[in-house]
Coordinates of N, CA, C and O in Angstrom, one line a residue:
D118 N -83.6 -99.7 147.7 CA -83.5 -98.9 149.2 C -83.7 -97.5 147.9 O -83.0 -97.4 147.0
K119 N -84.2 -96.8 148.6 CA -85.5 -95.7 147.8 C -83.9 -94.7 147.9 O -83.9 -93.7 147.2
S120 N -82.7 -94.5 149.2 CA -81.6 -93.8 148.9 C -81.1 -94.0 147.9 O -80.7 -93.0 147.1
I121 N -80.6 -95.4 147.5 CA -79.5 -95.5 146.3 C -80.3 -94.9 145.2 O -79.8 -94.4 144.1
V122 N -81.4 -95.5 144.7 CA -82.2 -95.2 143.4 C -82.5 -93.7 143.5 O -82.3 -93.0 142.9
H123 N -82.4 -92.8 144.4 CA -82.7 -91.2 144.9 C -81.2 -90.9 144.1 O -81.2 -90.3 143.4
V124 N -80.4 -91.3 145.1 CA -78.5 -91.7 143.9 C -78.6 -91.5 142.8 O -77.5 -90.6 142.2
L125 N -79.0 -92.4 142.3 CA -78.7 -93.1 141.6 C -79.7 -92.3 140.1 O -79.0 -91.5 139.4
S126 N -80.7 -92.0 140.5 CA -81.4 -91.0 139.5 C -80.8 -89.5 139.3 O -80.3 -89.1 138.4
G127 N -80.5 -89.1 140.3 CA -79.6 -88.1 141.0 C -78.2 -87.3 140.4 O -78.3 -86.8 139.0
M128 N -77.4 -88.8 140.3 CA -75.9 -88.2 139.5 C -76.2 -89.0 138.1 O -76.0 -88.4 137.2
V129 N -77.5 -90.1 137.5 CA -77.4 -89.6 136.3 C -78.1 -88.2 135.9 O -77.5 -88.0 134.8
E130 N -78.8 -88.0 136.3 CA -79.5 -86.4 135.6 C -78.7 -85.5 135.8 O -78.4 -84.5 134.6
N131 N -77.5 -84.6 136.4 CA -76.3 -84.0 136.7 C -75.3 -83.9 135.7 O -75.0 -83.6 135.7
N132 N -75.5 -86.1 135.3 CA -73.9 -85.9 135.0 C -74.1 -86.8 133.4 O -73.3 -86.9 133.0
C133 N -75.0 -86.1 133.5 CA -75.7 -86.4 131.8 C -74.7 -86.6 130.9 O -74.9 -87.0 129.5
T134 N -74.2 -84.8 130.6 CA -73.4 -84.2 129.9 C -72.3 -85.6 129.5 O -71.4 -85.8 128.9
K135 N -71.3 -85.9 130.7 CA -70.4 -86.4 131.3 C -70.5 -88.2 131.1 O -69.3 -88.2 130.8
L136 N -71.2 -89.0 131.3 CA -71.3 -90.1 131.1 C -71.4 -90.3 129.6 O -71.7 -89.2 128.4
P137 N -70.4 -91.4 129.2 CA -70.2 -91.9 127.7 C -72.0 -92.2 127.3 O -72.7 -93.1 127.6
K138 N -71.8 -92.6 126.1 CA -73.2 -93.2 125.5 C -73.9 -94.6 126.0 O -74.8 -94.6 125.3
N139 N -72.9 -95.0 125.9 CA -72.6 -96.9 126.0 C -72.1 -96.9 127.0 O -70.3 -97.1 127.2
N140 N -72.8 -97.7 127.8 CA -72.3 -98.3 129.2 C -72.7 -99.3 129.4 O -74.0 -100.2 129.3
V141 N -72.1 -101.0 129.5 CA -72.9 -102.2 128.6 C -72.3 -103.1 129.7 O -70.9 -103.1 130.1
I142 N -73.2 -103.7 130.1 CA -73.1 -104.7 131.5 C -73.3 -106.2 130.9 O -74.2 -106.2 130.4
A143 N -72.0 -106.9 129.5 CA -72.6 -108.0 129.2 C -72.5 -109.4 129.8 O -71.7 -110.0 130.5
V144 N -73.2 -110.4 130.0 CA -73.6 -111.4 130.3 C -72.4 -112.2 129.1 O -71.9 -112.7 128.0
D145 N -71.6 -113.2 130.5 CA -70.5 -114.1 129.9 C -71.8 -115.0 128.8 O -72.2 -116.3 130.5
D146 N -72.4 -115.3 128.1 CA -73.2 -116.3 128.1 C -72.9 -117.9 127.6 O -73.3 -119.1 127.4
K147 N -71.5 -117.8 127.8 CA -70.2 -118.9 127.4 C -69.8 -119.8 128.8 O -69.3 -120.4 128.3
Y148 N -69.8 -119.3 129.7 CA -69.3 -120.2 130.8 C -69.8 -121.0 131.1 O -69.2 -121.9 131.9
W149 N -70.9 -121.7 131.3 CA -71.1 -122.7 131.5 C -70.4 -123.4 130.3 O -70.2 -124.6 130.7
I150 N -70.0 -123.8 129.1 CA -68.8 -124.3 129.0 C -67.6 -125.0 129.2 O -66.9 -125.4 129.7
R151 N -67.4 -123.6 129.6 CA -66.3 -123.6 130.2 C -65.7 -124.2 132.2 O -65.0 -124.9 132.4
E152 N -67.1 -123.8 132.7 CA -67.2 -124.7 134.0 C -67.8 -126.2 133.6 O -66.9 -127.1 134.1
Y153 N -67.9 -126.7 132.4 CA -68.5 -127.7 132.2 C -66.6 -129.2 131.9 O -66.4 -129.2 132.8
V154 N -65.9 -127.8 131.3 CA -64.8 -128.9 131.4 C -64.2 -128.9 133.1 O -63.2 -129.5 133.3
K155 N -64.4 -127.8 134.1 CA -63.3 -127.7 134.9 C -64.0 -128.5 135.7 O -63.1 -128.9 136.5
I156 N -65.2 -128.3 136.1 CA -65.8 -130.0 136.7 C -65.7 -131.0 135.9 O -65.5 -131.6 136.9
G157 N -65.3 -131.6 134.8 CA -65.7 -132.7 134.8 C -64.0 -132.7 135.5 O -63.9 -134.2 135.2
K158 N -62.9 -132.3 135.1 CA -61.3 -132.1 134.9 C -61.3 -132.2 136.8 O -60.7 -133.1 137.5
L159 N -62.5 -131.7 137.8 CA -62.3 -131.9 138.9 C -62.2 -133.0 139.0 O -61.9 -133.8 140.4
L160 N -63.0 -133.0 138.8 CA -64.3 -134.8 139.1 C -63.3 -135.9 138.4 O -63.1 -137.0 138.5
G161 N -62.0 -135.8 138.2 CA -60.8 -136.4 137.2 C -61.5 -136.9 135.6 O -60.2 -137.7 135.1
K162 N -61.9 -136.1 134.9 CA -62.4 -136.9 134.1 C -60.8 -135.7 132.6 O -61.4 -134.7 133.0
K163 N -60.8 -136.7 132.2 CA -59.4 -136.5 131.1 C -59.8 -136.6 129.9 O -58.8 -135.9 129.3
K164 N -60.8 -137.1 129.2 CA -60.6 -137.6 127.7 C -62.5 -137.4 127.1 O -63.1 -137.6 128.1
F165 N -62.1 -135.6 126.6 CA -63.4 -135.6 126.3 C -63.8 -136.2 125.2 O -63.1 -135.8 124.0
A166 N -65.0 -135.7 124.3 CA -65.5 -135.6 123.3 C -66.7 -135.0 123.3 O -67.7 -134.4 124.2
I167 N -67.1 -134.3 121.5 CA -67.7 -133.1 121.3 C -69.5 -133.7 120.7 O -68.1 -134.1 119.8
I168 N -70.0 -133.9 120.7 CA -70.9 -134.2 120.0 C -72.3 -133.0 119.9 O -73.1 -132.7 120.6
G169 N -71.6 -132.1 118.7 CA -72.0 -131.2 117.3 C -71.8 -130.6 116.7 O -70.7 -131.2 115.9
P170 N -72.2 -129.1 116.3 CA -71.9 -128.8 115.5 C -70.4 -128.6 115.6 O -70.3 -127.7 116.5
N171 N -70.0 -127.6 114.2 CA -68.8 -127.7 114.9 C -69.4 -125.9 114.1 O -69.0 -125.0 113.6
D172 N -69.3 -125.5 115.7 CA -69.6 -124.1 116.2 C -68.7 -123.2 117.4 O -67.4 -123.9 118.4
N173 N -69.0 -122.0 117.4 CA -68.7 -121.3 118.5 C -68.5 -122.3 120.0 O -68.3 -122.2 120.6
I174 N -69.3 -122.5 120.6 CA -69.5 -123.4 121.5 C -68.8 -124.6 121.4 O -68.1 -124.5 122.6
S175 N -68.7 -125.5 120.5 CA -67.7 -126.7 120.8 C -66.3 -126.0 120.5 O -65.3 -126.4 121.2
Q176 N -66.3 -124.7 119.8 CA -64.4 -124.3 119.7 C -64.3 -123.9 121.2 O -63.3 -123.8 121.5
I177 N -65.0 -123.0 122.0 CA -64.5 -122.4 123.1 C -64.3 -123.3 124.7 O -63.2 -124.0 125.0
M178 N -65.7 -124.5 124.3 CA -64.5 -126.0 124.3 C -63.3 -126.5 124.0 O -62.9 -126.9 125.7
I179 N -63.5 -126.9 123.5 CA -62.1 -127.4 122.5 C -60.9 -126.5 123.1 O -60.5 -127.0 123.9
D180 N -61.0 -125.3 123.3 CA -59.7 -124.2 123.9 C -59.9 -124.2 125.7 O -59.0 -124.6 125.7
E181 N -61.4 -124.6 126.2 CA -60.7 -124.5 127.2 C -59.9 -125.9 127.8 O -59.6 -126.3 129.0
I182 N -60.1 -127.5 127.1 CA -60.1 -128.8 126.8 C -58.7 -128.2 127.0 O -57.3 -128.7 127.8
I183 N -58.3 -127.7 126.3 CA -56.7 -127.5 126.1 C -55.7 -126.2 127.0 O -54.7 -127.1 127.6
S184 N -56.5 -125.5 127.5 CA -56.0 -124.6 128.7 C -56.1 -125.5 130.4 O -55.8 -124.6 130.8
Q185 N -57.0 -126.4 130.1 CA -57.4 -127.1 131.5 C -55.6 -128.2 131.0 O -55.7 -128.8 132.4
G186 N -54.7 -128.4 129.9 CA -53.8 -129.0 130.3 C -54.7 -130.5 130.1 O -53.4 -131.6 130.3
L187 N -55.5 -130.7 129.4 CA -55.9 -132.0 129.5 C -55.5 -132.7 127.5 O -55.0 -131.2 127.1
T188 N -55.8 -133.0 126.8 CA -55.5 -133.4 126.3 C -56.6 -133.1 124.7 O -57.4 -134.2 125.1
W189 N -56.7 -133.0 123.8 CA -57.6 -133.1 122.9 C -56.9 -133.5 121.8 O -56.1 -132.9 120.8
H190 N -57.9 -134.5 121.1 CA -57.9 -135.6 119.9 C -59.0 -134.9 118.4 O -59.8 -134.6 119.5
P191 N -58.4 -133.9 117.6 CA -59.6 -133.3 116.7 C -61.4 -134.4 116.1 O -62.0 -134.4 116.2
D192 N -60.1 -136.0 116.7 CA -61.2 -136.1 115.9 C -61.9 -137.5 117.1 O -63.4 -137.8 116.7
C193 N -62.4 -136.9 118.2 CA -63.2 -136.9 119.3 C -64.4 -136.0 118.6 O -65.2 -136.1 120.2
H194 N -64.3 -135.3 118.4 CA -65.5 -134.3 117.6 C -66.1 -134.5 116.7 O -65.5 -134.7 115.6
I195 N -67.5 -135.2 117.2 CA -68.2 -135.5 116.0 C -69.6 -134.6 115.6 O -70.2 -134.4 116.3
S196 N -69.5 -134.0 114.4 CA -70.1 -132.9 114.1 C -71.3 -133.1 113.0 O -72.4 -132.6 112.7
D197 N -71.2 -134.2 112.5 CA -72.3 -135.4 111.6 C -72.9 -136.0 112.3 O -72.3 -137.2 112.8
I198 N -74.4 -135.6 112.9 CA -75.7 -136.8 113.0 C -75.2 -138.1 112.9 O -75.7 -138.6 113.1
K199 N -75.2 -138.1 111.8 CA -75.4 -139.6 111.1 C -74.7 -140.3 110.8 O -74.3 -141.7 110.8
S200 N -72.8 -139.8 111.2 CA -72.4 -140.9 111.8 C -71.9 -140.9 112.6 O -70.6 -141.7 113.7
I201 N -72.4 -140.5 114.1 CA -72.2 -141.0 115.5 C -72.5 -141.9 115.6 O -71.6 -142.9 116.9
Q202 N -73.6 -143.3 115.3 CA -73.5 -144.5 115.6 C -71.8 -145.4 115.1 O -71.8 -146.3 115.5
K203 N -71.6 -145.5 113.8 CA -70.3 -146.1 113.6 C -69.1 -144.9 114.2 O -68.8 -146.0 115.0
K204 N -69.1 -144.0 114.2 CA -67.9 -143.0 114.8 C -67.7 -143.1 116.5 O -66.3 -143.0 116.8
L205 N -68.7 -142.9 117.3 CA -68.7 -143.0 118.8 C -68.1 -144.4 119.0 O -66.7 -144.0 119.8
P206 N -68.7 -145.5 119.1 CA -67.8 -146.9 119.4 C -65.8 -146.7 119.0 O -65.6 -147.2 120.4
Q207 N -65.7 -146.0 118.0 CA -64.6 -146.2 118.1 C -63.9 -145.0 118.7 O -62.8 -146.2 119.3
I208 N -64.1 -143.8 118.7 CA -63.3 -142.5 119.5 C -63.3 -143.4 121.3 O -62.5 -143.1 121.8
V209 N -64.9 -144.4 121.4 CA -65.0 -144.2 123.2 C -63.6 -146.0 123.0 O -62.9 -145.4 124.2
K210 N -63.3 -146.4 122.0 CA -62.4 -147.3 122.8 C -61.1 -147.2 122.1 O -60.1 -147.0 123.0
K211 N -60.6 -146.6 121.8 CA -59.7 -145.5 121.5 C -59.1 -144.7 122.4 O -58.1 -144.9 122.6
Y212 N -60.1 -143.4 122.5 CA -59.1 -142.7 123.9 C -59.6 -142.9 125.0 O -59.7 -142.0 125.9
H213 N -61.0 -144.0 125.4 CA -61.1 -143.9 126.9 C -61.7 -142.5 127.3 O -62.1 -142.5 128.4
I214 N -62.6 -142.0 126.0 CA -63.9 -141.7 126.6 C -64.3 -141.1 128.1 O -65.3 -142.7 128.5
D215 N -64.3 -140.7 128.8 CA -64.8 -140.3 130.5 C -65.8 -139.2 130.2 O -66.4 -139.0 131.6
A216 N -66.0 -138.4 128.8 CA -67.1 -137.2 129.1 C -67.4 -136.6 128.0 O -66.5 -137.4 127.1
I217 N -68.7 -136.0 128.4 CA -69.2 -135.7 126.1 C -70.4 -134.9 127.0 O -71.0 -134.6 127.2
R218 N -69.7 -133.6 125.6 CA -70.8 -133.2 125.6 C -71.8 -132.9 124.8 O -71.1 -134.0 123.6
C219 N -72.6 -132.9 124.7 CA -73.5 -133.1 123.2 C -74.6 -132.4 123.0 O -75.3 -131.8 123.5
S220 N -74.8 -131.2 121.9 CA -76.1 -130.4 121.4 C -76.7 -131.3 121.9 O -77.0 -132.1 121.4
G221 N -77.8 -130.4 121.8 CA -79.6 -131.1 122.0 C -80.0 -131.7 120.5 O -80.9 -133.0 121.0
L222 N -80.0 -131.1 119.9 CA -80.4 -132.2 118.3 C -79.7 -132.9 117.8 O -80.4 -134.4 117.2
F223 N -78.7 -133.3 118.6 CA -77.5 -134.7 118.3 C -78.1 -135.9 119.5 O -77.8 -136.9 120.0
L224 N -78.9 -135.2 120.9 CA -78.9 -136.4 121.4 C -80.0 -137.6 121.2 O -79.4 -138.8 121.6
P225 N -80.8 -137.7 121.0 CA -81.5 -138.8 120.6 C -80.9 -140.0 120.3 O -80.7 -140.8 119.9
Q226 N -79.7 -139.8 119.2 CA -78.5 -140.4 117.8 C -77.8 -140.9 120.0 O -77.6 -142.1 119.2
L227 N -76.7 -140.1 120.3 CA -76.2 -139.8 120.7 C -76.6 -141.5 121.8 O -75.6 -142.2 122.3
A228 N -78.0 -141.6 123.0 CA -78.6 -141.6 123.7 C -78.2 -142.9 122.8 O -78.9 -143.9 123.5
T229 N -79.0 -143.6 121.6 CA -79.4 -144.0 120.9 C -77.7 -145.6 120.8 O -78.4 -146.8 121.1
T230 N -76.3 -145.2 120.9 CA -75.6 -145.7 119.9 C -75.3 -146.1 121.9 O -74.0 -146.8 121.6
A231 N -74.8 -144.5 122.3 CA -74.1 -145.0 123.8 C -75.0 -146.4 124.9 O -73.7 -147.2 124.8
R232 N -75.9 -146.4 124.6 CA -77.0 -148.0 125.0 C -76.1 -148.8 124.7 O -76.0 -149.7 125.4
K233 N -75.2 -149.2 123.5 CA -74.8 -150.2 123.2 C -73.5 -150.2 122.8 O -72.9 -151.3 123.0
I234 N -72.6 -149.1 124.2 CA -71.4 -149.4 124.2 C -71.4 -149.9 125.3 O -71.9 -149.2 126.8
P235 N -70.8 -151.0 125.9 CA -70.6 -151.9 127.1 C -70.0 -150.7 128.0 O -68.2 -150.4 127.6
N236 N -70.6 -150.7 129.2 CA -70.1 -150.0 130.6 C -69.1 -148.6 129.8 O -68.4 -148.3 131.1
F237 N -70.4 -148.0 128.5 CA -69.8 -145.8 128.4 C -70.9 -145.3 129.0 O -72.1 -145.6 129.5
Q238 N -70.8 -145.0 130.8 CA -70.9 -143.8 131.3 C -70.6 -142.9 131.6 O -69.8 -142.7 132.3
P239 N -70.6 -141.8 130.5 CA -70.2 -141.0 130.8 C -69.9 -139.9 131.7 O -71.2 -139.3 131.7
F240 N -69.1 -139.0 132.1 CA -70.1 -138.1 132.7 C -70.7 -137.0 131.4 O -69.5 -136.7 130.5
F241 N -71.7 -136.9 131.8 CA -72.5 -135.5 131.0 C -73.4 -134.8 131.3 O -74.4 -135.2 132.3
P242 N -73.0 -133.2 131.2 CA -73.3 -132.8 131.9 C -74.6 -132.2 131.7 O -74.7 -132.0 130.7
F243 N -75.9 -131.3 132.7 CA -76.3 -130.5 132.4 C -77.2 -129.7 132.4 O -76.7 -129.6 133.6
F244 N -77.2 -128.4 131.3 CA -77.2 -126.8 132.1 C -78.2 -126.6 132.1 O -79.0 -126.9 130.8
G245 N -79.1 -125.8 133.1 CA -80.7 -125.5 132.0 C -81.9 -125.5 133.8 O -80.7 -125.3 134.9
T246 N -83.0 -126.3 132.9 CA -84.0 -125.7 134.1 C -84.1 -127.7 135.1 O -83.5 -128.8 134.1
E247 N -84.6 -127.8 135.8 CA -83.9 -129.3 136.9 C -85.8 -129.8 136.4 O -85.1 -131.1 135.7
E248 N -86.7 -129.0 135.5 CA -87.2 -130.1 135.1 C -87.3 -130.7 133.8 O -87.2 -131.6 133.6
V249 N -85.7 -129.9 132.8 CA -85.3 -130.5 131.6 C -84.8 -131.5 132.6 O -84.7 -133.0 131.5
Y250 N -84.3 -131.8 133.1 CA -82.6 -132.4 133.7 C -83.9 -134.0 134.2 O -83.0 -135.1 133.5
S251 N -84.7 -133.5 135.1 CA -85.1 -134.4 135.3 C -86.5 -135.3 133.6 O -85.9 -136.6 134.1
R252 N -86.5 -134.7 133.2 CA -86.7 -135.4 131.8 C -86.2 -136.3 131.0 O -86.5 -137.2 131.2
L253 N -84.6 -135.5 131.1 CA -83.8 -136.1 130.3 C -83.5 -137.8 131.5 O -83.0 -138.8 130.2
K254 N -83.6 -137.6 132.6 CA -82.4 -138.4 133.7 C -83.5 -139.3 134.3 O -83.6 -141.7 133.5
E255 N -85.3 -139.0 133.3 CA -85.8 -140.3 133.3 C -86.2 -141.1 131.4 O -86.0 -142.4 131.7
E256 N -85.5 -140.4 131.2 CA -86.1 -140.8 129.6 C -85.2 -141.4 129.4 O -84.7 -142.5 128.6
Y257 N -83.6 -140.5 129.8 CA -82.2 -141.5 128.8 C -82.0 -142.2 130.2 O -80.2 -141.6 131.2
N258 N -82.2 -142.7 131.1 CA -81.5 -143.7 132.8 C -80.7 -144.2 132.2 O -79.3 -144.6 133.7
Y259 N -79.8 -145.0 131.6 CA -78.9 -145.0 131.2 C -77.5 -144.6 130.9 O -76.2 -144.4 131.1
L260 N -77.7 -143.0 130.9 CA -76.4 -142.2 130.6 C -76.7 -141.5 132.4 O -76.9 -141.9 132.7
N261 N -75.4 -141.2 132.2 CA -74.9 -140.2 133.8 C -74.2 -138.9 133.4 O -73.5 -138.5 133.4
F262 N -75.9 -138.2 133.2 CA -76.4 -137.2 133.4 C -76.1 -136.4 135.1 O -75.8 -136.9 136.1
S263 N -75.5 -135.1 135.2 CA -74.8 -135.0 136.3 C -75.4 -133.3 136.0 O -75.2 -132.7 134.7
F264 N -76.5 -133.0 137.0 CA -76.4 -130.7 137.2 C -76.0 -130.4 138.1 O -75.4 -130.9 138.6
V265 N -74.6 -130.0 137.2 CA -73.5 -129.2 138.0 C -73.8 -128.1 138.0 O -72.3 -127.0 138.3
F266 N -75.0 -127.7 137.5 CA -74.3 -125.8 137.5 C -76.2 -125.5 138.4 O -76.8 -126.1 138.2
E267 N -75.5 -124.4 138.9 CA -77.1 -123.8 140.0 C -78.9 -123.6 138.6 O -78.1 -123.7 137.6
H268 N -79.4 -124.0 139.2 CA -80.8 -123.7 139.1 C -80.3 -122.3 138.4 O -80.2 -121.6 138.2
L269 N -81.2 -122.3 136.6 CA -81.3 -121.4 135.9 C -82.1 -119.9 136.8 O -80.6 -118.6 136.0
D270 N -82.7 -120.5 136.8 CA -84.1 -119.3 137.6 C -82.7 -118.7 139.2 O -82.5 -117.5 138.5
D271 N -82.1 -119.3 139.4 CA -81.2 -118.5 140.6 C -79.8 -118.2 140.0 O -79.2 -116.9 140.3
F272 N -79.2 -118.2 138.9 CA -77.7 -118.2 137.8 C -79.0 -116.5 137.1 O -77.8 -115.5 137.4
Y273 N -79.7 -116.0 137.2 CA -80.2 -115.1 136.4 C -80.7 -114.6 137.3 O -80.1 -112.5 137.7
Y274 N -80.9 -115.0 139.1 CA -81.5 -113.8 139.4 C -80.4 -113.3 140.6 O -79.5 -112.1 140.4
R275 N -79.2 -114.3 140.0 CA -77.1 -113.5 140.7 C -76.8 -113.1 139.7 O -76.1 -112.1 140.1
L276 N -77.4 -112.6 138.5 CA -76.3 -112.8 137.3 C -77.5 -110.8 137.7 O -76.1 -109.6 138.0
G277 N -79.0 -110.8 137.5 CA -78.8 -109.5 138.2 C -78.9 -109.1 139.4 O -78.9 -107.3 139.0
Q278 N -78.4 -109.3 140.2 CA -78.5 -109.4 141.8 C -76.7 -108.1 141.2 O -76.4 -106.9 141.4
E279 N -75.7 -109.6 141.1 CA -74.5 -109.0 140.7 C -74.6 -107.9 139.3 O -73.3 -106.4 140.0
S280 N -74.8 -107.4 138.7 CA -75.1 -106.7 137.3 C -75.2 -105.6 138.2 O -74.5 -104.1 138.3
A281 N -76.4 -105.1 139.1 CA -77.2 -104.7 139.4 C -76.0 -103.9 140.6 O -76.0 -102.1 140.6
Q282 N -74.9 -104.1 141.4 CA -74.5 -104.1 142.1 C -72.8 -102.6 141.5 O -72.4 -102.7 141.8
K283 N -73.0 -103.7 140.3 CA -71.7 -102.8 139.3 C -71.6 -101.4 138.7 O -71.2 -100.1 139.3
V284 N -73.0 -101.7 138.8 CA -74.0 -100.7 138.2 C -74.0 -99.4 139.5 O -73.9 -98.1 138.8
F285 N -74.6 -99.7 140.4 CA -74.7 -98.9 142.0 C -73.0 -98.2 141.5 O -72.5 -96.9 142.5
D286 N -72.1 -99.3 142.1 CA -70.7 -99.0 142.4 C -70.2 -98.0 141.4 O -69.6 -96.8 141.9
M287 N -70.0 -98.3 139.6 CA -69.8 -96.7 139.3 C -70.4 -95.4 139.6 O -69.7 -94.2 139.5
V288 N -71.6 -96.1 139.4 CA -72.5 -95.0 139.9 C -72.2 -93.4 141.2 O -71.7 -92.4 140.9
L289 N -72.2 -94.5 142.0 CA -71.5 -94.0 143.5 C -70.6 -93.6 143.5 O -69.9 -93.1 144.4
S290 N -69.5 -94.2 143.0 CA -67.8 -94.1 142.7 C -68.0 -92.1 142.3 O -67.1 -91.4 142.6
K291 N -68.9 -91.2 142.2 CA -69.2 -90.2 141.5 C -67.5 -90.0 140.9 O -67.1 -88.3 141.0
K292 N -67.4 -90.9 140.5 CA -66.0 -90.7 139.2 C -66.5 -90.4 138.1 O -67.3 -91.4 137.7
E293 N -65.8 -90.3 136.8 CA -66.3 -89.9 135.6 C -65.5 -91.6 135.3 O -64.7 -92.1 135.1
F294 N -66.3 -92.5 134.0 CA -65.8 -93.7 133.5 C -65.6 -94.1 132.7 O -66.8 -93.5 131.8
P295 N -65.4 -94.8 132.0 CA -65.1 -94.4 130.6 C -66.4 -95.8 130.3 O -66.5 -96.0 131.3
T296 N -66.6 -95.7 129.5 CA -67.2 -97.4 129.1 C -66.8 -98.3 129.1 O -65.6 -98.3 128.6
L297 N -67.2 -99.2 129.9 CA -66.8 -100.4 130.6 C -67.5 -101.7 129.5 O -68.9 -101.5 129.3
K298 N -66.8 -103.4 129.5 CA -67.6 -104.1 129.3 C -66.9 -105.0 130.5 O -65.7 -105.2 130.8
L299 N -68.6 -105.1 131.2 CA -67.9 -106.0 132.6 C -68.6 -107.1 131.8 O -69.6 -107.2 132.1
K300 N -67.8 -108.4 132.1 CA -68.1 -109.9 132.0 C -68.3 -110.3 133.1 O -68.0 -110.4 134.5
I301 N -69.4 -110.6 133.7 CA -70.4 -111.6 134.7 C -69.9 -113.0 134.2 O -70.6 -113.6 133.6

């Protein structure tokens, strides 16, 4: 909209000395991890396993499992790719695992092992593009993959729209504003 662009550029030029040096709209790029747990819980899943490195993503997921009131057992995190074949059948049997998050590098080993576990079809979410999802569904058709997030292109389009709206709202308010970090 030309009037908004005009107002926006005018506001920035007229108030440039008043504006803070940095205003940041940050993407919450760990949103999908928390969504995985929430969606799994909505589907009645209660026993989660994590197969992947000891990293920030795994820790965020563990924190979300606990914050959702679900029980977390530390031995349900397999961080060594070589131990998947031995440990996965044990934790599936002991904890009745019904949901798994797996790092991409660990997926072939998980798939090989999961195929040998009778009646094991955990909730297995996929976040990303439909093309990759379709390929995985075809290659590992015995795993219970679920495309539970919006298409990645739609996510970035929506993120751009919401971010732009926040910027316009701040500038059009004609108020001085402190540096903000907005999580979308």
